[in-house]
Amino acid sequence: DSGVTQTPKHLITATGQRVTLRCSPRSGDLSVYWYQQSLDQGLQFLIQYYNGEERAKGNILERFSAQQFPDLHSELNLSSLELGDSALYFCASSPPGAGDWEQYFGPGTRLTVT
Amino acid sequence: DAKTTQPPSMDCAEGRAANLPCNHSTISGNEYVYWYRQIHSQGPQYIIHGLKNNETNEMASLIITEDRKSSTLILPHATLRDTAVYYCIVSWGFGNEKLTFGTGTRLTIIP
């Protein structure tokens, strides 16, 4: 158990819909990262927040957005969903001073778009 | 343009040491070597990282060559639970926009 929690565990929705994925980082961690993992794409970095502010952006679509709240939990919003958005979405956090690459991952949210 | 090269798959007998190689010939002086693993459909798990000295923790040892162009992750006594995809990543550690894991090495522990 990494200490990072994600909800929900599974999500099934239809094309065109909007969903929100939630992540709570480990206690004391200020950075939150979002990743997408699909069968054909591997693990892809989407976006990073540090203490409420966006810090780095990866291959995140314009239909996707994220934010980090004052209590440091983060939400990833996916809208106008397409079949290709079906994937595992992971959140990770890292402790302050450890560098961006010592990350602790949550169990993931499996999104299925039908 | 991949920064690391890893074999796609490896087998190791249970109880033996698993040695996973990684080539990173273009590594720069301030870049770290990080290792993660991912057990099927679970979140990736941080294992260890190093700059130039060898490192050891409760999970593994990391051996980095003197020229830093390659490294080896060692799992000293592999168990079936170590079956996973292992990722070697090179990064300077802060604010890197290109946080990509690559394809890794699929390690299978054989009973």
XYZ file of C-alpha atoms in Angstrom:
225
model
C 0.000 0.000 0.000
C 1.664 3.212 -1.226
C -0.549 5.557 0.782
C -1.980 7.154 -2.365
C -5.694 6.606 -2.771
C -7.779 6.841 -5.904
C -11.506 6.711 -6.418
C -13.415 5.210 -8.001
C -11.705 1.913 -8.696
C -13.770 1.221 -11.787
C -15.858 3.498 -13.965
C -18.004 2.574 -16.923
C -19.569 5.332 -18.967
C -20.757 6.146 -22.464
C -19.135 8.129 -25.227
C -19.667 11.868 -24.971
C -19.963 11.809 -21.199
C -17.812 13.518 -18.584
C -16.190 11.883 -15.554
C -14.083 12.991 -12.615
C -11.321 10.884 -11.111
C -10.087 11.660 -7.642
C -6.709 11.226 -6.015
C -5.470 11.773 -2.475
C -1.681 11.920 -2.176
C 0.359 10.479 0.667
C 0.346 12.576 3.801
C 2.921 15.358 3.433
C 3.412 14.974 -0.316
C 2.910 18.196 -2.244
C 3.260 16.902 -5.807
C 0.586 14.978 -7.658
C 1.050 13.401 -11.085
C -1.504 11.881 -13.419
C -0.766 9.104 -15.894
C -2.776 7.227 -18.478
C -2.032 3.622 -19.347
C -3.719 1.977 -22.270
C -2.860 -1.368 -23.834
C -1.238 0.083 -26.932
C 0.332 3.226 -25.465
C 2.069 2.173 -22.310
C 2.297 4.540 -19.353
C 1.905 8.147 -20.486
C 2.447 11.177 -18.282
C -0.438 13.630 -18.400
C 0.127 16.430 -15.914
C 1.792 17.375 -12.625
C 0.664 19.690 -9.857
C 2.780 20.990 -7.027
C 1.116 22.555 -3.998
C -1.911 23.613 -6.000
C -0.175 24.876 -9.117
C 0.393 23.213 -12.453
C 4.067 22.374 -12.810
C 4.517 20.190 -15.877
C 2.364 19.061 -18.741
C 2.674 15.967 -20.840
C 0.450 14.474 -23.496
C -2.799 15.681 -22.005
C -5.684 16.233 -24.390
C -7.609 19.508 -24.363
C -10.705 17.527 -23.360
C -8.921 16.612 -20.137
C -8.224 18.953 -17.259
C -6.971 18.632 -13.732
C -6.640 20.634 -10.569
C -5.148 20.302 -7.120
C -7.095 21.651 -4.188
C -5.867 23.378 -0.999
C -6.046 20.089 0.897
C -3.740 18.703 -1.842
C -6.144 16.171 -3.256
C -6.420 16.283 -7.022
C -9.095 15.639 -9.597
C -8.744 14.699 -13.236
C -11.707 15.660 -15.387
C -12.267 13.854 -18.665
C -14.958 15.217 -20.983
C -16.484 14.355 -24.359
C -15.270 10.843 -23.767
C -14.275 8.657 -26.689
C -13.776 4.912 -26.910
C -10.026 5.495 -27.067
C -10.057 7.081 -23.616
C -10.645 3.674 -22.090
C -7.567 3.072 -19.976
C -6.113 2.807 -16.506
C -5.547 6.211 -14.946
C -2.929 6.407 -12.233
C -2.183 9.143 -9.784
C 1.172 9.408 -8.033
C 2.653 11.674 -5.405
C 6.192 12.481 -4.361
C 7.607 13.756 -1.085
C 8.970 17.306 -0.882
C 12.682 17.479 -1.590
C 12.819 14.002 -3.102
C 12.808 15.075 -6.725
C 10.117 14.427 -9.268
C 11.122 10.903 -9.907
C 10.605 9.304 -6.507
C 6.917 8.767 -7.008
C 4.407 6.631 -5.181
C 1.513 5.413 -7.258
C -2.066 4.760 -6.347
C -3.973 1.634 -7.371
C -5.505 3.331 -10.402
C -8.960 3.927 -11.821
C -10.020 1.691 -14.680
C -12.165 3.695 -17.093
C -14.230 1.900 -19.684
C -15.998 3.997 -22.313
C -18.725 2.156 -24.208
C 14.273 9.212 -28.851
C 14.685 6.641 -26.057
C 17.172 7.480 -23.339
C 17.394 3.898 -22.082
C 17.576 0.453 -23.627
C 16.370 -2.632 -21.793
C 15.861 -6.230 -22.915
C 12.149 -6.847 -23.532
C 11.990 -9.945 -21.361
C 13.988 -12.093 -18.942
C 13.437 -15.200 -16.874
C 14.956 -15.971 -13.488
C 14.648 -18.996 -11.218
C 12.983 -18.463 -7.880
C 15.512 -17.913 -5.104
C 18.258 -16.793 -7.469
C 19.455 -13.252 -8.000
C 17.740 -11.417 -10.839
C 20.046 -9.038 -12.685
C 18.267 -6.564 -14.932
C 20.491 -4.528 -17.263
C 19.872 -1.054 -18.625
C 21.909 0.906 -21.140
C 21.860 4.696 -20.963
C 24.849 5.725 -23.052
C 23.689 9.344 -23.504
C 23.185 10.064 -19.813
C 24.374 13.501 -18.747
C 26.336 14.293 -15.631
C 23.431 15.434 -13.481
C 20.919 12.789 -14.524
C 19.840 10.088 -12.127
C 18.978 6.489 -12.891
C 15.622 5.395 -11.467
C 14.033 1.967 -11.374
C 10.354 1.186 -11.064
C 8.351 -1.965 -11.479
C 4.743 -2.650 -12.335
C 2.999 -5.813 -11.327
C 0.129 -6.607 -13.653
C -2.410 -3.720 -13.705
C -1.195 -2.321 -10.389
C 0.337 1.107 -9.994
C 4.064 1.283 -10.684
C 6.241 0.893 -7.621
C 9.363 2.943 -6.991
C 12.339 0.677 -6.297
C 15.561 2.647 -6.133
C 17.567 5.414 -7.744
C 21.167 6.549 -7.949
C 23.503 9.092 -9.472
C 26.920 7.464 -9.649
C 27.466 5.436 -6.514
C 26.018 1.995 -6.056
C 22.891 1.994 -3.944
C 21.122 -0.622 -1.853
C 17.817 -0.641 -0.052
C 15.478 -3.270 1.335
C 14.173 -4.119 -2.111
C 17.182 -4.137 -4.404
C 20.677 -3.017 -5.278
C 21.606 -0.673 -8.093
C 25.021 -0.976 -9.696
C 26.040 1.901 -11.971
C 29.154 1.541 -14.115
C 31.962 4.009 -13.625
C 31.275 5.711 -16.967
C 27.561 5.771 -16.030
C 26.563 4.445 -19.428
C 24.841 1.404 -18.022
C 23.400 0.047 -14.811
C 22.090 -3.185 -13.332
C 19.234 -3.654 -10.929
C 19.751 -6.664 -8.693
C 16.958 -8.441 -6.842
C 19.037 -10.640 -4.539
C 16.621 -13.512 -3.912
C 13.835 -13.400 -6.457
C 10.384 -14.621 -5.472
C 7.305 -15.248 -7.568
C 5.970 -11.875 -6.397
C 8.830 -10.174 -8.224
C 7.295 -11.105 -11.577
C 6.626 -7.691 -13.123
C 7.661 -5.210 -15.789
C 10.766 -3.311 -14.678
C 11.392 0.197 -15.955
C 14.751 1.940 -16.036
C 14.425 5.711 -16.353
C 17.037 8.414 -16.698
C 16.105 11.863 -15.489
C 17.679 14.847 -13.826
C 14.961 14.528 -11.269
C 13.143 17.838 -11.234
C 10.501 19.413 -13.444
C 11.113 17.134 -16.393
C 8.224 17.423 -18.771
C 8.991 14.205 -20.559
C 8.120 11.772 -17.806
C 7.917 8.581 -19.844
C 8.415 5.045 -18.677
C 9.325 3.308 -21.924
C 8.612 -0.378 -22.490
C 10.720 -1.910 -19.737
C 11.789 -5.526 -19.148
C 9.184 -8.147 -18.401
C 10.764 -10.295 -15.693
C 9.252 -13.712 -15.088
C 10.289 -15.656 -12.010
C 10.197 -19.368 -12.663
C 9.258 -21.687 -9.750
